[in-house]
PDB file of C-alpha atoms in Angstrom:
ATOM      1  CA  UNK A 140      74.480 115.100  97.336  1.00  0.00           C
ATOM      2  CA  UNK A 141      71.583 117.085  98.705  1.00  0.00           C
ATOM      3  CA  UNK A 142      69.200 118.768  96.274  1.00  0.00           C
ATOM      4  CA  UNK A 143      66.637 121.337  97.377  1.00  0.00           C
ATOM      5  CA  UNK A 144      63.692 122.400  95.241  1.00  0.00           C
ATOM      6  CA  UNK A 145      61.502 125.383  96.036  1.00  0.00           C
ATOM      7  CA  UNK A 146      58.081 126.447  94.798  1.00  0.00           C
ATOM      8  CA  UNK A 147      56.704 128.760  93.641  1.00  0.00           C
ATOM      9  CA  UNK A 148      59.507 130.818  92.101  1.00  0.00           C
ATOM     10  CA  UNK A 149      57.344 133.964  92.309  1.00  0.00           C
ATOM     11  CA  UNK A 150      54.351 134.697  94.508  1.00  0.00           C
ATOM     12  CA  UNK A 151      52.129 137.766  94.631  1.00  0.00           C
ATOM     13  CA  UNK A 152      49.612 138.234  97.424  1.00  0.00           C
ATOM     14  CA  UNK A 153      47.393 141.036  98.632  1.00  0.00           C
ATOM     15  CA  UNK A 154      48.334 142.712 101.882  1.00  0.00           C
ATOM     16  CA  UNK A 155      46.754 140.853 104.764  1.00  0.00           C
ATOM     17  CA  UNK A 156      46.586 137.526 102.924  1.00  0.00           C
ATOM     18  CA  UNK A 157      48.710 134.485 103.763  1.00  0.00           C
ATOM     19  CA  UNK A 158      51.689 133.243 101.764  1.00  0.00           C
ATOM     20  CA  UNK A 159      53.023 129.688 101.634  1.00  0.00           C
ATOM     21  CA  UNK A 160      56.343 128.595 100.156  1.00  0.00           C
ATOM     22  CA  UNK A 161      57.253 124.915  99.913  1.00  0.00           C
ATOM     23  CA  UNK A 162      60.619 123.194  99.710  1.00  0.00           C
ATOM     24  CA  UNK A 163      61.514 119.580  99.111  1.00  0.00           C
ATOM     25  CA  UNK A 164      64.858 117.954  99.816  1.00  0.00           C
ATOM     26  CA  UNK A 165      66.448 114.726  98.679  1.00  0.00           C
ATOM     27  CA  UNK A 166      68.813 113.618 101.453  1.00  0.00           C
ATOM     28  CA  UNK A 167      66.973 111.912 104.318  1.00  0.00           C
ATOM     29  CA  UNK A 168      69.989 112.633 106.533  1.00  0.00           C
ATOM     30  CA  UNK A 169      69.288 116.374 106.448  1.00  0.00           C
ATOM     31  CA  UNK A 170      68.511 117.546 109.945  1.00  0.00           C
ATOM     32  CA  UNK A 171      68.368 121.355 109.912  1.00  0.00           C
ATOM     33  CA  UNK A 172      66.172 123.584 107.753  1.00  0.00           C
ATOM     34  CA  UNK A 173      66.567 127.367 107.915  1.00  0.00           C
ATOM     35  CA  UNK A 174      64.655 130.025 106.013  1.00  0.00           C
ATOM     36  CA  UNK A 175      66.362 133.233 104.939  1.00  0.00           C
ATOM     37  CA  UNK A 176      64.863 136.498 103.710  1.00  0.00           C
ATOM     38  CA  UNK A 177      66.913 138.625 101.343  1.00  0.00           C
ATOM     39  CA  UNK A 178      65.802 142.126 100.449  1.00  0.00           C
ATOM     40  CA  UNK A 179      67.226 143.742  97.348  1.00  0.00           C
ATOM     41  CA  UNK A 180      70.894 144.622  97.808  1.00  0.00           C
ATOM     42  CA  UNK A 181      71.004 143.262 101.368  1.00  0.00           C
ATOM     43  CA  UNK A 182      72.344 140.219 103.147  1.00  0.00           C
ATOM     44  CA  UNK A 183      70.315 137.039 103.665  1.00  0.00           C
ATOM     45  CA  UNK A 184      68.772 137.155 107.147  1.00  0.00           C
ATOM     46  CA  UNK A 185      67.490 134.162 109.066  1.00  0.00           C
ATOM     47  CA  UNK A 186      63.780 134.438 109.775  1.00  0.00           C
ATOM     48  CA  UNK A 187      63.030 131.005 111.199  1.00  0.00           C
ATOM     49  CA  UNK A 188      64.530 127.539 111.334  1.00  0.00           C
ATOM     50  CA  UNK A 189      63.459 124.038 112.300  1.00  0.00           C
ATOM     51  CA  UNK A 190      65.288 120.888 113.304  1.00  0.00           C
ATOM     52  CA  UNK A 191      64.395 117.381 112.258  1.00  0.00           C
ATOM     53  CA  UNK A 192      63.051 116.404 115.676  1.00  0.00           C
ATOM     54  CA  UNK A 193      60.316 119.054 115.512  1.00  0.00           C
ATOM     55  CA  UNK A 194      57.252 119.133 113.244  1.00  0.00           C
ATOM     56  CA  UNK A 195      56.264 122.783 113.509  1.00  0.00           C
ATOM     57  CA  UNK A 196      57.641 126.050 114.819  1.00  0.00           C
ATOM     58  CA  UNK A 197      56.014 129.484 115.061  1.00  0.00           C
ATOM     59  CA  UNK A 198      57.304 132.990 115.580  1.00  0.00           C
ATOM     60  CA  UNK A 199      54.542 135.605 115.506  1.00  0.00           C
ATOM     61  CA  UNK A 200      53.305 135.785 111.871  1.00  0.00           C
ATOM     62  CA  UNK A 201      55.807 133.220 110.603  1.00  0.00           C
ATOM     63  CA  UNK A 202      55.640 129.450 110.913  1.00  0.00           C
ATOM     64  CA  UNK A 203      57.520 126.525 109.439  1.00  0.00           C
ATOM     65  CA  UNK A 204      56.270 122.947 109.148  1.00  0.00           C
ATOM     66  CA  UNK A 205      58.379 119.868 108.444  1.00  0.00           C
ATOM     67  CA  UNK A 206      57.273 116.512 107.064  1.00  0.00           C
ATOM     68  CA  UNK A 207      60.274 114.206 107.315  1.00  0.00           C
ATOM     69  CA  UNK A 208      58.506 111.264 105.721  1.00  0.00           C
ATOM     70  CA  UNK A 209      57.661 113.243 102.613  1.00  0.00           C
ATOM     71  CA  UNK A 210      60.910 115.225 102.809  1.00  0.00           C
ATOM     72  CA  UNK A 211      59.332 118.624 102.529  1.00  0.00           C
ATOM     73  CA  UNK A 212      59.064 121.739 104.664  1.00  0.00           C
ATOM     74  CA  UNK A 213      57.025 124.878 104.224  1.00  0.00           C
ATOM     75  CA  UNK A 214      57.124 128.524 105.246  1.00  0.00           C
ATOM     76  CA  UNK A 215      53.836 130.150 106.207  1.00  0.00           C
ATOM     77  CA  UNK A 216      53.480 133.915 106.538  1.00  0.00           C
ATOM     78  CA  UNK A 217      50.148 135.216 107.811  1.00  0.00           C
ATOM     79  CA  UNK A 218      48.758 138.781 107.640  1.00  0.00           C
ATOM     80  CA  UNK A 219      51.359 139.724 105.048  1.00  0.00           C
ATOM     81  CA  UNK A 220      52.659 143.288 104.932  1.00  0.00           C
ATOM     82  CA  UNK A 221      54.450 145.200 102.140  1.00  0.00           C
ATOM     83  CA  UNK A 222      57.725 144.913 104.088  1.00  0.00           C
ATOM     84  CA  UNK A 223      57.488 141.125 103.702  1.00  0.00           C
ATOM     85  CA  UNK A 224      58.285 141.635  99.999  1.00  0.00           C
ATOM     86  CA  UNK A 225      61.683 139.994  99.384  1.00  0.00           C
ATOM     87  CA  UNK A 226      63.305 136.830  98.071  1.00  0.00           C
ATOM     88  CA  UNK A 227      62.975 133.884 100.430  1.00  0.00           C
ATOM     89  CA  UNK A 228      65.474 131.008 100.396  1.00  0.00           C
ATOM     90  CA  UNK A 229      65.043 127.685 102.121  1.00  0.00           C
ATOM     91  CA  UNK A 230      68.039 125.499 102.902  1.00  0.00           C
ATOM     92  CA  UNK A 231      68.814 122.021 104.110  1.00  0.00           C
ATOM     93  CA  UNK A 232      71.927 120.520 105.549  1.00  0.00           C
ATOM     94  CA  UNK A 233      72.829 116.829 105.653  1.00  0.00           C
ATOM     95  CA  UNK A 234      76.098 117.612 107.363  1.00  0.00           C
ATOM     96  CA  UNK A 235      76.268 116.645 111.021  1.00  0.00           C
ATOM     97  CA  UNK A 236      78.256 119.785 111.648  1.00  0.00           C
ATOM     98  CA  UNK A 237      75.708 121.926 109.845  1.00  0.00           C
ATOM     99  CA  UNK A 238      78.243 123.499 107.573  1.00  0.00           C
ATOM    100  CA  UNK A 239      77.190 122.414 104.150  1.00  0.00           C
ATOM    101  CA  UNK A 240      74.002 124.432 103.588  1.00  0.00           C
ATOM    102  CA  UNK A 241      72.291 123.675 100.290  1.00  0.00           C
ATOM    103  CA  UNK A 242      69.922 126.464  99.307  1.00  0.00           C
ATOM    104  CA  UNK A 243      66.757 126.268  97.261  1.00  0.00           C
ATOM    105  CA  UNK A 244      66.537 128.505  94.186  1.00  0.00           C
ATOM    106  CA  UNK A 245      64.443 131.139  95.974  1.00  0.00           C
ATOM    107  CA  UNK A 246      60.918 132.572  95.900  1.00  0.00           C
ATOM    108  CA  UNK A 247      60.286 136.212  95.063  1.00  0.00           C
ATOM    109  CA  UNK A 248      57.359 137.334  97.235  1.00  0.00           C
ATOM    110  CA  UNK A 249      55.515 140.520  96.378  1.00  0.00           C
ATOM    111  CA  UNK A 250      52.928 141.842  98.807  1.00  0.00           C
ATOM    112  CA  UNK A 251      50.607 144.257  97.044  1.00  0.00           C
ATOM    113  CA  UNK A 252      49.100 147.080  99.109  1.00  0.00           C
TER     114      UNK A 252
ATOM    115  CA  UNK B  21      78.922 142.744 118.620  1.00  0.00           C
ATOM    116  CA  UNK B  22      76.386 140.555 116.862  1.00  0.00           C
ATOM    117  CA  UNK B  23      77.289 141.229 113.261  1.00  0.00           C
ATOM    118  CA  UNK B  24      79.474 139.916 110.508  1.00  0.00           C
ATOM    119  CA  UNK B  25      81.248 142.753 108.698  1.00  0.00           C
ATOM    120  CA  UNK B  26      82.821 142.722 105.255  1.00  0.00           C
ATOM    121  CA  UNK B  27      85.130 145.097 103.420  1.00  0.00           C
ATOM    122  CA  UNK B  28      85.135 146.538 100.884  1.00  0.00           C
ATOM    123  CA  UNK B  29      81.439 146.969  99.980  1.00  0.00           C
ATOM    124  CA  UNK B  30      82.263 147.272  96.298  1.00  0.00           C
ATOM    125  CA  UNK B  31      85.327 146.247  94.311  1.00  0.00           C
ATOM    126  CA  UNK B  32      86.151 146.698  90.645  1.00  0.00           C
ATOM    127  CA  UNK B  33      89.237 144.910  89.373  1.00  0.00           C
ATOM    128  CA  UNK B  34      90.905 143.991  86.134  1.00  0.00           C
ATOM    129  CA  UNK B  35      91.742 140.450  85.153  1.00  0.00           C
ATOM    130  CA  UNK B  36      95.420 140.914  86.016  1.00  0.00           C
ATOM    131  CA  UNK B  37      94.879 142.496  89.437  1.00  0.00           C
ATOM    132  CA  UNK B  38      95.361 140.953  92.863  1.00  0.00           C
ATOM    133  CA  UNK B  39      92.913 141.980  95.562  1.00  0.00           C
ATOM    134  CA  UNK B  40      91.568 140.670  98.850  1.00  0.00           C
ATOM    135  CA  UNK B  41      88.176 140.567 100.508  1.00  0.00           C
ATOM    136  CA  UNK B  42      87.991 140.751 104.271  1.00  0.00           C
ATOM    137  CA  UNK B  43      85.427 139.385 106.731  1.00  0.00           C
ATOM    138  CA  UNK B  44      85.317 139.848 110.474  1.00  0.00           C
ATOM    139  CA  UNK B  45      83.111 138.643 113.338  1.00  0.00           C
ATOM    140  CA  UNK B  46      83.372 139.078 117.091  1.00  0.00           C
ATOM    141  CA  UNK B  47      80.642 136.672 118.168  1.00  0.00           C
ATOM    142  CA  UNK B  48      83.089 133.960 119.205  1.00  0.00           C
ATOM    143  CA  UNK B  49      82.041 131.817 116.262  1.00  0.00           C
ATOM    144  CA  UNK B  50      84.478 129.110 115.227  1.00  0.00           C
ATOM    145  CA  UNK B  51      83.132 128.344 111.738  1.00  0.00           C
ATOM    146  CA  UNK B  52      83.360 130.843 108.870  1.00  0.00           C
ATOM    147  CA  UNK B  53      82.215 130.578 105.285  1.00  0.00           C
ATOM    148  CA  UNK B  54      82.611 132.163 101.865  1.00  0.00           C
ATOM    149  CA  UNK B  55      79.667 132.098  99.473  1.00  0.00           C
ATOM    150  CA  UNK B  56      79.280 133.406  95.927  1.00  0.00           C
ATOM    151  CA  UNK B  57      75.901 134.769  94.855  1.00  0.00           C
ATOM    152  CA  UNK B  58      75.020 135.638  91.270  1.00  0.00           C
ATOM    153  CA  UNK B  59      72.016 137.830  90.508  1.00  0.00           C
ATOM    154  CA  UNK B  60      68.653 136.144  91.123  1.00  0.00           C
ATOM    155  CA  UNK B  61      70.370 132.979  92.379  1.00  0.00           C
ATOM    156  CA  UNK B  62      70.878 131.468  95.840  1.00  0.00           C
ATOM    157  CA  UNK B  63      74.226 131.669  97.630  1.00  0.00           C
ATOM    158  CA  UNK B  64      76.671 128.948  96.563  1.00  0.00           C
ATOM    159  CA  UNK B  65      79.106 127.631  99.140  1.00  0.00           C
ATOM    160  CA  UNK B  66      82.777 128.099  98.254  1.00  0.00           C
ATOM    161  CA  UNK B  67      84.828 127.444 101.398  1.00  0.00           C
ATOM    162  CA  UNK B  68      84.322 126.538 105.043  1.00  0.00           C
ATOM    163  CA  UNK B  69      86.811 127.103 107.845  1.00  0.00           C
ATOM    164  CA  UNK B  70      86.247 125.293 111.104  1.00  0.00           C
ATOM    165  CA  UNK B  71      88.483 126.205 114.041  1.00  0.00           C
ATOM    166  CA  UNK B  72      90.755 128.073 111.598  1.00  0.00           C
ATOM    167  CA  UNK B  73      91.246 125.000 109.404  1.00  0.00           C
ATOM    168  CA  UNK B  74      89.867 124.605 105.912  1.00  0.00           C
ATOM    169  CA  UNK B  75      87.215 121.915 106.171  1.00  0.00           C
ATOM    170  CA  UNK B  76      85.267 122.307 102.923  1.00  0.00           C
ATOM    171  CA  UNK B  77      86.479 123.445  99.505  1.00  0.00           C
ATOM    172  CA  UNK B  78      83.717 123.139  96.934  1.00  0.00           C
ATOM    173  CA  UNK B  79      86.038 122.646  93.946  1.00  0.00           C
ATOM    174  CA  UNK B  80      86.653 126.372  93.642  1.00  0.00           C
ATOM    175  CA  UNK B  81      89.234 127.498  91.022  1.00  0.00           C
ATOM    176  CA  UNK B  82      92.682 128.277  92.417  1.00  0.00           C
ATOM    177  CA  UNK B  83      92.334 131.943  91.453  1.00  0.00           C
ATOM    178  CA  UNK B  84      90.329 132.157  94.709  1.00  0.00           C
ATOM    179  CA  UNK B  85      92.505 131.582  97.764  1.00  0.00           C
ATOM    180  CA  UNK B  86      90.991 131.666 101.269  1.00  0.00           C
ATOM    181  CA  UNK B  87      92.870 132.432 104.437  1.00  0.00           C
ATOM    182  CA  UNK B  88      91.833 132.360 108.096  1.00  0.00           C
ATOM    183  CA  UNK B  89      94.499 134.228 110.110  1.00  0.00           C
ATOM    184  CA  UNK B  90      92.576 133.833 113.388  1.00  0.00           C
ATOM    185  CA  UNK B  91      89.165 132.865 114.700  1.00  0.00           C
ATOM    186  CA  UNK B  92      87.685 136.315 113.989  1.00  0.00           C
ATOM    187  CA  UNK B  93      89.044 137.000 110.520  1.00  0.00           C
ATOM    188  CA  UNK B  94      88.524 135.450 107.125  1.00  0.00           C
ATOM    189  CA  UNK B  95      90.115 136.653 103.907  1.00  0.00           C
ATOM    190  CA  UNK B  96      89.551 135.757 100.287  1.00  0.00           C
ATOM    191  CA  UNK B  97      92.515 136.511  98.017  1.00  0.00           C
ATOM    192  CA  UNK B  98      91.678 137.091  94.361  1.00  0.00           C
ATOM    193  CA  UNK B  99      94.086 136.767  91.442  1.00  0.00           C
ATOM    194  CA  UNK B 100      93.644 136.580  87.681  1.00  0.00           C
ATOM    195  CA  UNK B 101      89.856 136.560  87.890  1.00  0.00           C
ATOM    196  CA  UNK B 102      87.522 136.247  84.926  1.00  0.00           C
ATOM    197  CA  UNK B 103      84.507 138.467  84.108  1.00  0.00           C
ATOM    198  CA  UNK B 104      82.215 135.559  85.018  1.00  0.00           C
ATOM    199  CA  UNK B 105      83.539 135.803  88.590  1.00  0.00           C
ATOM    200  CA  UNK B 106      81.626 139.064  88.984  1.00  0.00           C
ATOM    201  CA  UNK B 107      79.129 138.454  91.790  1.00  0.00           C
ATOM    202  CA  UNK B 108      78.211 139.259  95.381  1.00  0.00           C
ATOM    203  CA  UNK B 109      80.638 137.524  97.749  1.00  0.00           C
ATOM    204  CA  UNK B 110      79.089 136.768 101.102  1.00  0.00           C
ATOM    205  CA  UNK B 111      80.846 135.790 104.277  1.00  0.00           C
ATOM    206  CA  UNK B 112      79.004 133.964 107.047  1.00  0.00           C
ATOM    207  CA  UNK B 113      79.803 132.578 110.467  1.00  0.00           C
ATOM    208  CA  UNK B 114      78.303 130.079 112.873  1.00  0.00           C
ATOM    209  CA  UNK B 115      79.156 128.773 116.320  1.00  0.00           C
ATOM    210  CA  UNK B 116      80.799 125.641 115.010  1.00  0.00           C
ATOM    211  CA  UNK B 117      81.095 122.438 116.958  1.00  0.00           C
ATOM    212  CA  UNK B 118      79.210 119.190 116.870  1.00  0.00           C
ATOM    213  CA  UNK B 119      75.678 120.433 116.290  1.00  0.00           C
ATOM    214  CA  UNK B 120      74.075 122.177 113.377  1.00  0.00           C
ATOM    215  CA  UNK B 121      73.533 125.851 113.971  1.00  0.00           C
ATOM    216  CA  UNK B 122      72.544 129.029 112.230  1.00  0.00           C
ATOM    217  CA  UNK B 123      74.789 130.812 109.784  1.00  0.00           C
ATOM    218  CA  UNK B 124      74.855 134.609 110.031  1.00  0.00           C
ATOM    219  CA  UNK B 125      75.714 136.502 106.874  1.00  0.00           C
ATOM    220  CA  UNK B 126      77.699 139.653 106.310  1.00  0.00           C
ATOM    221  CA  UNK B 127      76.479 142.363 103.915  1.00  0.00           C
ATOM    222  CA  UNK B 128      78.688 141.119 101.104  1.00  0.00           C
ATOM    223  CA  UNK B 129      81.235 142.560  98.707  1.00  0.00           C
ATOM    224  CA  UNK B 130      79.937 143.290  95.220  1.00  0.00           C
ATOM    225  CA  UNK B 131      82.769 142.366  92.870  1.00  0.00           C
ATOM    226  CA  UNK B 132      83.008 143.455  89.256  1.00  0.00           C
ATOM    227  CA  UNK B 133      85.761 141.994  87.077  1.00  0.00           C
ATOM    228  CA  UNK B 134      86.490 143.951  83.912  1.00  0.00           C
TER     229      UNK B 134
END
């Protein structure tokens, strides 16, 4: 089955700097890659997603890039702010119906003021 | 209504109790999910209902019993749980159908088994 790895497990950056989190997946059939942000005690919330027919997607300070050949995708956050501090999970799904999300282990991002 | 709601927020139960978790969405989604999340870990898929039919059961012990009474409601019935079942139980929903789409999560029920 699908296996998703995520690095780094923890990341500390200064406010205003950029943060990059990378995920790799094993199943070449995976076709949808969402990123979720989970603040302490709260629900995971989708922040951005990308489909396998697209190489890059941006939404304001957040971007995701996908390299299908290498089977990895990355989250880029620019001009980080303290409210970006949270755990970030990537996921991949090899299921044509998009139901079987396999999550990475998570990255704890701390943005230091 | 663009949210997934879950009740109760917190639940404490003994190993001999029977309880139920409830999830509701009014977004017209036809796929609903139960996940289990332990502290500092990612959500783990337990069950998927698609058009009110169980489509995925990730080898979950029978002490967890899901039910989908209609397209808006999803229940998780709990019986004879173990302390290691203590976790955050998340419900999610998505549009369903033939294309992959986003899953939207509820706030979760924090379950403690004594």
